[in-house]
Amino acid sequence: MTDLTPDAAATRLRRSPLHERHTAAGAKFAPFGGWEMPLEYAGGGVLKEHAAVREAVGVFDVSHLGKARITGPGAAEFVNSCLSNDLRRIAPGKAQYTLACDDATGGVIDDIIAYLHAEDHVFLIPNAANTAEVVRRLRAAAPAGVTVTDEHDAYAVLAVQGPRSAELLGALGLPVGHEYMSFSTAPLDGVELTVCRTGYTGELGYELVMAAEHAVAVWDALFAAGEAYGLRACGLAARDTLRTEMGYPLHGQDLSPEITPVQARSGWAVGWDKPAFWGRDALLAEKAAGPRRTLRGLVAVDRAIPRPGMTVHQGDAELGVITTGTFSPTLKQGIALALLTTDPKLADGDEVEVDIRGRRARMRVTRPPFVQPSVR
């Protein structure tokens, strides 16, 4: 999960506490979720940054992501009654991917990583553009004694991703042996970090959460040690190509208030047996009836790069629309996620056509990921 949809207005953008470091590294900036964030860096670019993560190690500043803290007696049970996934499936010290859905429609308000610290303490990382709305909805539903705090600007987040990420963090004395989707706290030169085995790239990786005022010190420590491991600063453009190769959804494109988890094939992030969560009735009804459209993967047969908003066809029939489309640096061909009709039913391997500026390009239906994941 991340925010890659450019803002319509680029005024009054927030800046990461690492903005000066990015400027010094020759970053090209773009607005994302109300923040001015690095798109790519001089001397790198999307292809080199993408390759660094697949082959060595890259670091992304994702401090634009939201942060919210829920505390008080029964905080975890309260969160569990709101968000889609079942927090009872995990123990303290674990993180979980989950969804905030609209109670009436089941559409996805946001996708979120929940850090379960204790029964009375949950830390959430929503998308930047949706943090205020997620906090508003949680506050409106919170019982007496449970506090929901927006800490969006209080923390920075760095994603260290790639097959050599554990070597790099281990060289800095940070914990790297914990299980996927688990976290621990540890100091780095006196700075307290939360180190979580999570990421959005499909590679072995970690996300480091720290107080915003310590972000520069942590960034500098990573780069002081990182040359031996091939560390490269990576922007959000490479983050997008990496997550697309994994078939990971992006809120605002593949998930949205108009796209439910049933349609997005994200039902694995729903605790269907829970007695309560936002959107439960609507989603159970849609699941029982079967969705009218589902998110599918497409791989280009012809030389073509699909883009969001392009329509998908089979003969004279329009089947749906591309939600995410890009050039895969690993496969060297176009790939896409598309919301396609379930009537007629399409099988993996079926051929469809994408309208690319008036020209039909052949693509094959497939099930993501497009590239073998190495997260574990």
CSV table of C-alpha atoms in Angstrom, one decimal:
chain,number,residue,atom,x,y,z
A,1,MET,CA,0.0,0.0,0.0
A,2,THR,CA,1.0,3.7,-0.9
A,3,ASP,CA,-0.2,7.0,-2.3
A,4,LEU,CA,0.9,7.4,-5.9
A,5,THR,CA,-2.0,9.4,-7.3
A,6,PRO,CA,-0.9,13.0,-8.0
A,7,ASP,CA,-2.8,15.8,-6.4
A,8,ALA,CA,-4.9,18.1,-8.6
A,9,ALA,CA,-3.4,21.1,-6.8
A,10,ALA,CA,0.3,21.2,-5.9
A,11,THR,CA,-0.1,24.1,-3.4
A,12,ARG,CA,0.6,24.0,0.3
A,13,LEU,CA,2.2,20.5,0.0
A,14,ARG,CA,3.7,19.0,3.1
A,15,ARG,CA,7.4,18.0,2.9
A,16,SER,CA,9.2,15.0,4.3
A,17,PRO,CA,11.8,15.7,7.1
A,18,LEU,CA,14.3,14.3,4.5
A,19,HIS,CA,13.4,16.9,1.8
A,20,GLU,CA,16.9,18.5,1.9
A,21,ARG,CA,18.5,15.1,1.6
A,22,HIS,CA,16.4,14.4,-1.5
A,23,THR,CA,17.2,17.7,-3.0
A,24,ALA,CA,20.9,17.2,-2.5
A,25,ALA,CA,20.6,13.8,-4.2
A,26,GLY,CA,19.0,15.4,-7.3
A,27,ALA,CA,15.5,14.1,-6.7
A,28,LYS,CA,12.7,14.9,-9.1
A,29,PHE,CA,9.7,15.7,-7.0
A,30,ALA,CA,5.9,15.2,-7.6
A,31,PRO,CA,2.9,15.8,-5.4
A,32,PHE,CA,1.4,12.6,-3.7
A,33,GLY,CA,-1.4,12.6,-1.2
A,34,GLY,CA,-0.8,16.2,-0.3
A,35,TRP,CA,3.0,15.8,0.0
A,36,GLU,CA,5.9,16.7,-2.2
A,37,MET,CA,7.8,13.5,-2.5
A,38,PRO,CA,10.7,12.1,-4.6
A,39,LEU,CA,9.6,10.5,-7.9
A,40,GLU,CA,13.1,9.4,-9.0
A,41,TYR,CA,16.8,10.5,-8.4
A,42,ALA,CA,19.5,11.9,-10.7
A,43,GLY,CA,21.9,9.2,-11.8
A,44,GLY,CA,19.3,6.5,-11.2
A,45,GLY,CA,15.9,6.8,-12.7
A,46,VAL,CA,13.1,4.2,-12.5
A,47,LEU,CA,15.0,1.3,-14.2
A,48,LYS,CA,18.1,1.5,-12.1
A,49,GLU,CA,16.1,2.1,-8.9
A,50,HIS,CA,13.8,-0.8,-9.7
A,51,ALA,CA,16.8,-3.1,-10.4
A,52,ALA,CA,18.5,-2.1,-7.2
A,53,VAL,CA,15.5,-3.4,-5.2
A,54,ARG,CA,15.2,-6.6,-7.2
A,55,GLU,CA,19.0,-7.3,-7.1
A,56,ALA,CA,20.5,-5.6,-4.1
A,57,VAL,CA,18.8,-3.0,-1.8
A,58,GLY,CA,17.0,0.3,-2.1
A,59,VAL,CA,15.6,2.8,0.4
A,60,PHE,CA,12.3,4.7,-0.1
A,61,ASP,CA,11.2,7.6,2.0
A,62,VAL,CA,7.5,6.9,2.5
A,63,SER,CA,7.1,9.5,5.3
A,64,HIS,CA,4.0,10.8,3.5
A,65,LEU,CA,2.1,7.7,4.7
A,66,GLY,CA,-0.3,8.4,7.5
A,67,LYS,CA,0.2,7.4,11.2
A,68,ALA,CA,-2.6,7.1,13.7
A,69,ARG,CA,-2.6,5.6,17.2
A,70,ILE,CA,-5.5,4.0,19.0
A,71,THR,CA,-5.1,3.6,22.8
A,72,GLY,CA,-7.2,2.8,25.8
A,73,PRO,CA,-8.9,-0.2,27.3
A,74,GLY,CA,-10.3,-2.5,24.5
A,75,ALA,CA,-8.5,-0.5,21.8
A,76,ALA,CA,-7.6,-3.6,19.8
A,77,GLU,CA,-11.1,-5.0,20.0
A,78,PHE,CA,-12.5,-1.6,18.9
A,79,VAL,CA,-10.2,-1.5,15.9
A,80,ASN,CA,-11.2,-5.1,15.1
A,81,SER,CA,-14.9,-4.1,15.1
A,82,CYS,CA,-14.2,-1.4,12.5
A,83,LEU,CA,-11.5,-2.7,10.1
A,84,SER,CA,-11.9,-5.7,7.8
A,85,ASN,CA,-9.2,-8.1,8.8
A,86,ASP,CA,-9.3,-10.1,12.0
A,87,LEU,CA,-6.8,-8.8,14.6
A,88,ARG,CA,-7.5,-11.9,16.6
A,89,ARG,CA,-5.5,-13.8,14.0
A,90,ILE,CA,-2.3,-12.1,15.2
A,91,ALA,CA,-0.5,-11.6,18.5
A,92,PRO,CA,1.2,-8.4,19.8
A,93,GLY,CA,4.4,-7.7,17.9
A,94,LYS,CA,2.7,-8.6,14.6
A,95,ALA,CA,1.4,-6.3,11.8
A,96,GLN,CA,-1.6,-7.0,9.6
A,97,TYR,CA,-2.9,-5.7,6.2
A,98,THR,CA,-6.5,-4.6,6.6
A,99,LEU,CA,-9.1,-2.4,5.0
A,100,ALA,CA,-11.4,0.4,6.1
A,101,CYS,CA,-14.6,-0.1,4.2
A,102,ASP,CA,-17.7,2.1,3.8
A,103,ASP,CA,-20.4,0.6,6.1
A,104,ALA,CA,-23.2,1.1,3.5
A,105,THR,CA,-21.5,0.0,0.3
A,106,GLY,CA,-18.5,-2.0,1.3
A,107,GLY,CA,-16.3,0.2,-0.9
A,108,VAL,CA,-12.7,0.6,0.3
A,109,ILE,CA,-12.1,3.9,2.1
A,110,ASP,CA,-8.4,2.9,2.6
A,111,ASP,CA,-6.0,0.0,2.9
A,112,ILE,CA,-3.9,0.1,6.1
A,113,ILE,CA,-1.2,-1.7,7.9
A,114,ALA,CA,-2.1,-2.2,11.6
A,115,TYR,CA,0.6,-2.7,14.2
A,116,LEU,CA,-0.7,-4.6,17.2
A,117,HIS,CA,1.3,-3.5,20.2
A,118,ALA,CA,-1.1,-4.7,22.9
A,119,GLU,CA,-4.8,-5.1,23.7
A,120,ASP,CA,-4.9,-1.4,24.6
A,121,HIS,CA,-2.5,-0.1,21.8
A,122,VAL,CA,-2.8,-0.3,18.0
A,123,PHE,CA,-0.7,1.8,15.6
A,124,LEU,CA,-2.1,2.3,12.0
A,125,ILE,CA,-0.3,3.4,8.8
A,126,PRO,CA,-3.0,4.5,6.3
A,127,ASN,CA,-2.4,6.2,3.0
A,128,ALA,CA,-1.5,9.9,3.1
A,129,ALA,CA,-4.5,11.2,1.3
A,130,ASN,CA,-6.9,9.2,3.4
A,131,THR,CA,-5.5,9.6,6.9
A,132,ALA,CA,-7.8,12.4,8.0
A,133,GLU,CA,-10.9,10.5,6.9
A,134,VAL,CA,-9.8,7.2,8.5
A,135,VAL,CA,-9.1,9.1,11.8
A,136,ARG,CA,-12.5,10.9,11.5
A,137,ARG,CA,-14.4,7.7,11.1
A,138,LEU,CA,-12.6,5.9,13.9
A,139,ARG,CA,-13.1,8.9,16.3
A,140,ALA,CA,-16.8,9.0,15.5
A,141,ALA,CA,-17.1,5.3,16.4
A,142,ALA,CA,-14.8,5.2,19.4
A,143,PRO,CA,-16.3,4.2,22.7
A,144,ALA,CA,-15.5,6.1,25.9
A,145,GLY,CA,-12.0,5.5,27.1
A,146,VAL,CA,-10.6,4.8,23.6
A,147,THR,CA,-8.5,7.6,22.1
A,148,VAL,CA,-7.7,8.0,18.4
A,149,THR,CA,-4.7,10.3,17.7
A,150,ASP,CA,-3.6,11.6,14.3
A,151,GLU,CA,0.2,11.4,14.4
A,152,HIS,CA,0.7,12.0,10.6
A,153,ASP,CA,3.6,14.5,11.0
A,154,ALA,CA,5.1,13.0,14.1
A,155,TYR,CA,6.9,10.1,12.5
A,156,ALA,CA,9.0,9.3,9.4
A,157,VAL,CA,8.9,5.9,7.6
A,158,LEU,CA,11.8,4.5,5.5
A,159,ALA,CA,11.3,1.3,3.5
A,160,VAL,CA,14.5,-0.7,3.1
A,161,GLN,CA,13.8,-3.3,0.4
A,162,GLY,CA,15.8,-5.9,-1.5
A,163,PRO,CA,17.6,-9.2,-1.1
A,164,ARG,CA,20.5,-7.5,0.7
A,165,SER,CA,18.3,-5.5,3.1
A,166,ALA,CA,18.9,-7.8,6.0
A,167,GLU,CA,22.6,-7.6,5.5
A,168,LEU,CA,22.6,-3.8,5.6
A,169,LEU,CA,20.4,-3.5,8.7
A,170,GLY,CA,22.3,-6.3,10.4
A,171,ALA,CA,25.5,-4.3,9.8
A,172,LEU,CA,23.9,-1.4,11.7
A,173,GLY,CA,23.0,-3.7,14.6
A,174,LEU,CA,19.3,-3.7,13.9
A,175,PRO,CA,17.1,-6.8,14.3
A,176,VAL,CA,16.6,-8.7,11.1
A,177,GLY,CA,15.7,-12.3,12.1
A,178,HIS,CA,12.0,-11.8,12.9
A,179,GLU,CA,9.1,-13.3,10.9
A,180,TYR,CA,7.3,-11.7,8.0
A,181,MET,CA,4.8,-9.1,9.2
A,182,SER,CA,6.3,-8.9,12.7
A,183,PHE,CA,8.1,-6.0,14.3
A,184,SER,CA,10.4,-5.1,17.1
A,185,THR,CA,11.9,-2.0,18.6
A,186,ALA,CA,15.6,-1.3,18.7
A,187,PRO,CA,18.0,1.7,19.0
A,188,LEU,CA,20.3,3.0,16.2
A,189,ASP,CA,22.9,5.4,17.6
A,190,GLY,CA,20.4,6.3,20.3
A,191,VAL,CA,17.4,6.7,18.0
A,192,GLU,CA,14.5,4.3,18.9
A,193,LEU,CA,13.2,2.6,15.8
A,194,THR,CA,10.3,0.2,15.1
A,195,VAL,CA,11.6,-2.4,12.6
A,196,CYS,CA,8.9,-4.2,10.8
A,197,ARG,CA,9.3,-7.0,8.2
A,198,THR,CA,6.9,-5.4,5.7
A,199,GLY,CA,7.1,-3.7,2.3
A,200,TYR,CA,5.4,-3.0,-1.0
A,201,THR,CA,7.9,-4.4,-3.4
A,202,GLY,CA,7.6,-8.2,-3.3
A,203,GLU,CA,11.2,-8.4,-2.0
A,204,LEU,CA,12.7,-9.2,1.4
A,205,GLY,CA,12.5,-5.9,3.2
A,206,TYR,CA,11.8,-3.8,6.3
A,207,GLU,CA,10.0,-0.6,7.2
A,208,LEU,CA,11.6,1.6,9.8
A,209,VAL,CA,9.4,4.0,11.8
A,210,MET,CA,11.0,6.7,13.8
A,211,ALA,CA,10.3,10.1,15.3
A,212,ALA,CA,10.4,12.7,12.4
A,213,GLU,CA,13.2,14.6,14.0
A,214,HIS,CA,15.5,11.6,13.8
A,215,ALA,CA,14.8,10.8,10.1
A,216,VAL,CA,18.0,12.5,8.8
A,217,ALA,CA,20.2,10.7,11.2
A,218,VAL,CA,18.8,7.3,10.2
A,219,TRP,CA,19.0,8.1,6.5
A,220,ASP,CA,22.6,9.1,6.9
A,221,ALA,CA,23.5,6.0,8.8
A,222,LEU,CA,21.9,3.8,6.1
A,223,PHE,CA,23.9,5.5,3.4
A,224,ALA,CA,27.2,5.5,5.4
A,225,ALA,CA,26.9,1.7,5.6
A,226,GLY,CA,25.0,1.0,2.4
A,227,GLU,CA,27.7,1.4,-0.3
A,228,ALA,CA,29.0,-2.1,0.4
A,229,TYR,CA,25.6,-3.6,-0.3
A,230,GLY,CA,24.7,-1.6,-3.4
A,231,LEU,CA,22.2,0.7,-1.6
A,232,ARG,CA,20.4,3.2,-3.8
A,233,ALA,CA,17.8,5.9,-3.0
A,234,CYS,CA,14.6,5.0,-4.8
A,235,GLY,CA,11.6,7.2,-5.6
A,236,LEU,CA,7.9,6.5,-5.8
A,237,ALA,CA,8.0,5.8,-9.5
A,238,ALA,CA,10.1,2.7,-9.0
A,239,ARG,CA,7.8,1.8,-6.0
A,240,ASP,CA,4.9,1.8,-8.4
A,241,THR,CA,6.6,-0.5,-11.0
A,242,LEU,CA,7.7,-2.9,-8.2
A,243,ARG,CA,4.3,-3.1,-6.6
A,244,THR,CA,2.6,-3.6,-10.0
A,245,GLU,CA,4.8,-6.6,-10.8
A,246,MET,CA,3.5,-8.1,-7.6
A,247,GLY,CA,-0.1,-7.3,-8.4
A,248,TYR,CA,-0.3,-5.3,-5.1
A,249,PRO,CA,-3.3,-2.9,-5.3
A,250,LEU,CA,-3.1,0.9,-5.1
A,251,HIS,CA,-5.8,2.8,-3.3
A,252,GLY,CA,-7.4,5.3,-5.7
A,253,GLN,CA,-6.9,3.0,-8.7
A,254,ASP,CA,-7.3,-0.7,-7.8
A,255,LEU,CA,-9.2,-0.1,-4.6
A,256,SER,CA,-11.5,2.8,-4.0
A,257,PRO,CA,-14.9,3.7,-2.4
A,258,GLU,CA,-16.3,2.4,-5.7
A,259,ILE,CA,-14.3,-0.8,-5.7
A,260,THR,CA,-15.0,-3.4,-3.0
A,261,PRO,CA,-12.6,-6.0,-1.6
A,262,VAL,CA,-14.7,-8.7,-3.2
A,263,GLN,CA,-14.2,-7.1,-6.6
A,264,ALA,CA,-10.5,-6.4,-6.0
A,265,ARG,CA,-9.9,-10.1,-4.9
A,266,SER,CA,-8.8,-8.8,-1.5
A,267,GLY,CA,-11.2,-11.1,0.4
A,268,TRP,CA,-8.2,-12.7,2.1
A,269,ALA,CA,-8.0,-9.4,4.1
A,270,VAL,CA,-11.5,-9.7,5.4
A,271,GLY,CA,-12.5,-11.5,8.6
A,272,TRP,CA,-15.7,-13.0,7.2
A,273,ASP,CA,-16.6,-14.8,10.4
A,274,LYS,CA,-16.3,-11.6,12.6
A,275,PRO,CA,-19.6,-10.4,14.1
A,276,ALA,CA,-18.9,-6.8,13.1
A,277,PHE,CA,-16.8,-4.7,10.8
A,278,TRP,CA,-17.6,-1.7,8.6
A,279,GLY,CA,-19.3,-2.9,5.4
A,280,ARG,CA,-19.9,-6.4,6.6
A,281,ASP,CA,-23.5,-6.8,5.4
A,282,ALA,CA,-22.9,-5.3,2.0
A,283,LEU,CA,-19.8,-7.4,1.5
A,284,LEU,CA,-21.4,-10.7,2.6
A,285,ALA,CA,-24.3,-10.0,0.2
A,286,GLU,CA,-21.9,-9.3,-2.7
A,287,LYS,CA,-19.8,-12.4,-1.9
A,288,ALA,CA,-22.9,-14.6,-1.8
A,289,ALA,CA,-24.3,-13.1,-5.1
A,290,GLY,CA,-20.9,-13.0,-6.9
A,291,PRO,CA,-19.4,-9.7,-8.0
A,292,ARG,CA,-20.2,-8.2,-11.4
A,293,ARG,CA,-16.5,-7.5,-12.0
A,294,THR,CA,-13.2,-8.6,-10.6
A,295,LEU,CA,-9.6,-7.4,-10.7
A,296,ARG,CA,-7.5,-9.5,-13.2
A,297,GLY,CA,-3.9,-9.4,-14.4
A,298,LEU,CA,-3.0,-8.7,-18.0
A,299,VAL,CA,0.3,-9.3,-19.8
A,300,ALA,CA,1.0,-7.7,-23.2
A,301,VAL,CA,1.4,-10.0,-26.2
A,302,ASP,CA,2.0,-7.1,-28.5
A,303,ARG,CA,4.6,-4.4,-27.9
A,304,ALA,CA,2.4,-2.0,-25.9
A,305,ILE,CA,2.3,-0.3,-22.5
A,306,PRO,CA,-1.2,-0.2,-21.0
A,307,ARG,CA,-2.2,2.8,-18.8
A,308,PRO,CA,-5.0,3.4,-16.3
A,309,GLY,CA,-8.3,4.3,-17.9
A,310,MET,CA,-7.8,2.3,-21.1
A,311,THR,CA,-10.7,0.1,-22.1
A,312,VAL,CA,-10.4,-3.7,-22.5
A,313,HIS,CA,-12.3,-5.5,-25.3
A,314,GLN,CA,-12.9,-8.9,-26.8
A,315,GLY,CA,-14.2,-8.5,-30.3
A,316,ASP,CA,-17.1,-6.1,-30.1
A,317,ALA,CA,-17.6,-6.5,-26.4
A,318,GLU,CA,-16.2,-4.0,-23.9
A,319,LEU,CA,-15.1,-6.0,-20.9
A,320,GLY,CA,-13.8,-3.4,-18.5
A,321,VAL,CA,-11.0,-0.9,-17.8
A,322,ILE,CA,-7.3,-0.8,-16.8
A,323,THR,CA,-6.9,0.4,-13.3
A,324,THR,CA,-3.0,0.1,-13.2
A,325,GLY,CA,-0.8,-0.3,-16.2
A,326,THR,CA,3.0,0.0,-16.7
A,327,PHE,CA,6.1,-1.4,-18.4
A,328,SER,CA,7.6,-4.2,-16.3
A,329,PRO,CA,11.4,-3.6,-16.0
A,330,THR,CA,11.8,-7.3,-15.0
A,331,LEU,CA,9.7,-8.9,-17.8
A,332,LYS,CA,10.5,-6.2,-20.4
A,333,GLN,CA,6.8,-6.1,-21.4
A,334,GLY,CA,3.6,-4.3,-20.5
A,335,ILE,CA,1.6,-5.5,-17.6
A,336,ALA,CA,-1.7,-4.3,-16.1
A,337,LEU,CA,-4.4,-4.8,-13.5
A,338,ALA,CA,-7.9,-4.4,-14.9
A,339,LEU,CA,-11.5,-4.5,-13.5
A,340,LEU,CA,-13.2,-7.0,-15.9
A,341,THR,CA,-16.7,-8.2,-16.1
A,342,THR,CA,-17.6,-11.6,-14.7
A,343,ASP,CA,-20.1,-12.1,-17.5
A,344,PRO,CA,-18.8,-13.5,-19.8
A,345,LYS,CA,-16.4,-15.3,-17.5
A,346,LEU,CA,-12.7,-15.0,-18.6
A,347,ALA,CA,-10.2,-17.8,-17.9
A,348,ASP,CA,-6.5,-17.3,-17.3
A,349,GLY,CA,-4.8,-17.5,-20.6
A,350,ASP,CA,-7.7,-15.9,-22.6
A,351,GLU,CA,-6.6,-13.2,-25.0
A,352,VAL,CA,-8.2,-9.7,-24.9
A,353,GLU,CA,-7.4,-6.4,-26.5
A,354,VAL,CA,-6.6,-3.0,-24.9
A,355,ASP,CA,-7.5,0.2,-26.7
A,356,ILE,CA,-4.3,2.2,-26.7
A,357,ARG,CA,-5.0,5.6,-28.2
A,358,GLY,CA,-7.2,4.0,-30.9
A,359,ARG,CA,-5.1,1.0,-31.6
A,360,ARG,CA,-6.0,-2.5,-30.3
A,361,ALA,CA,-3.1,-4.3,-28.5
A,362,ARG,CA,-3.4,-7.9,-27.6
A,363,MET,CA,-2.9,-8.9,-23.9
A,364,ARG,CA,-3.4,-12.2,-22.1
A,365,VAL,CA,-5.4,-12.7,-18.9
A,366,THR,CA,-3.3,-14.0,-16.0
A,367,ARG,CA,-3.3,-14.2,-12.2
A,368,PRO,CA,-0.7,-11.9,-10.5
A,369,PRO,CA,2.0,-11.8,-9.3
A,370,PHE,CA,3.7,-11.2,-12.6
A,371,VAL,CA,7.1,-11.8,-11.0
A,372,GLN,CA,7.9,-14.4,-8.3
A,373,PRO,CA,7.8,-12.8,-4.9
A,374,SER,CA,10.6,-13.1,-2.4
A,375,VAL,CA,9.1,-11.3,0.6
A,376,ARG,CA,9.8,-14.2,2.9
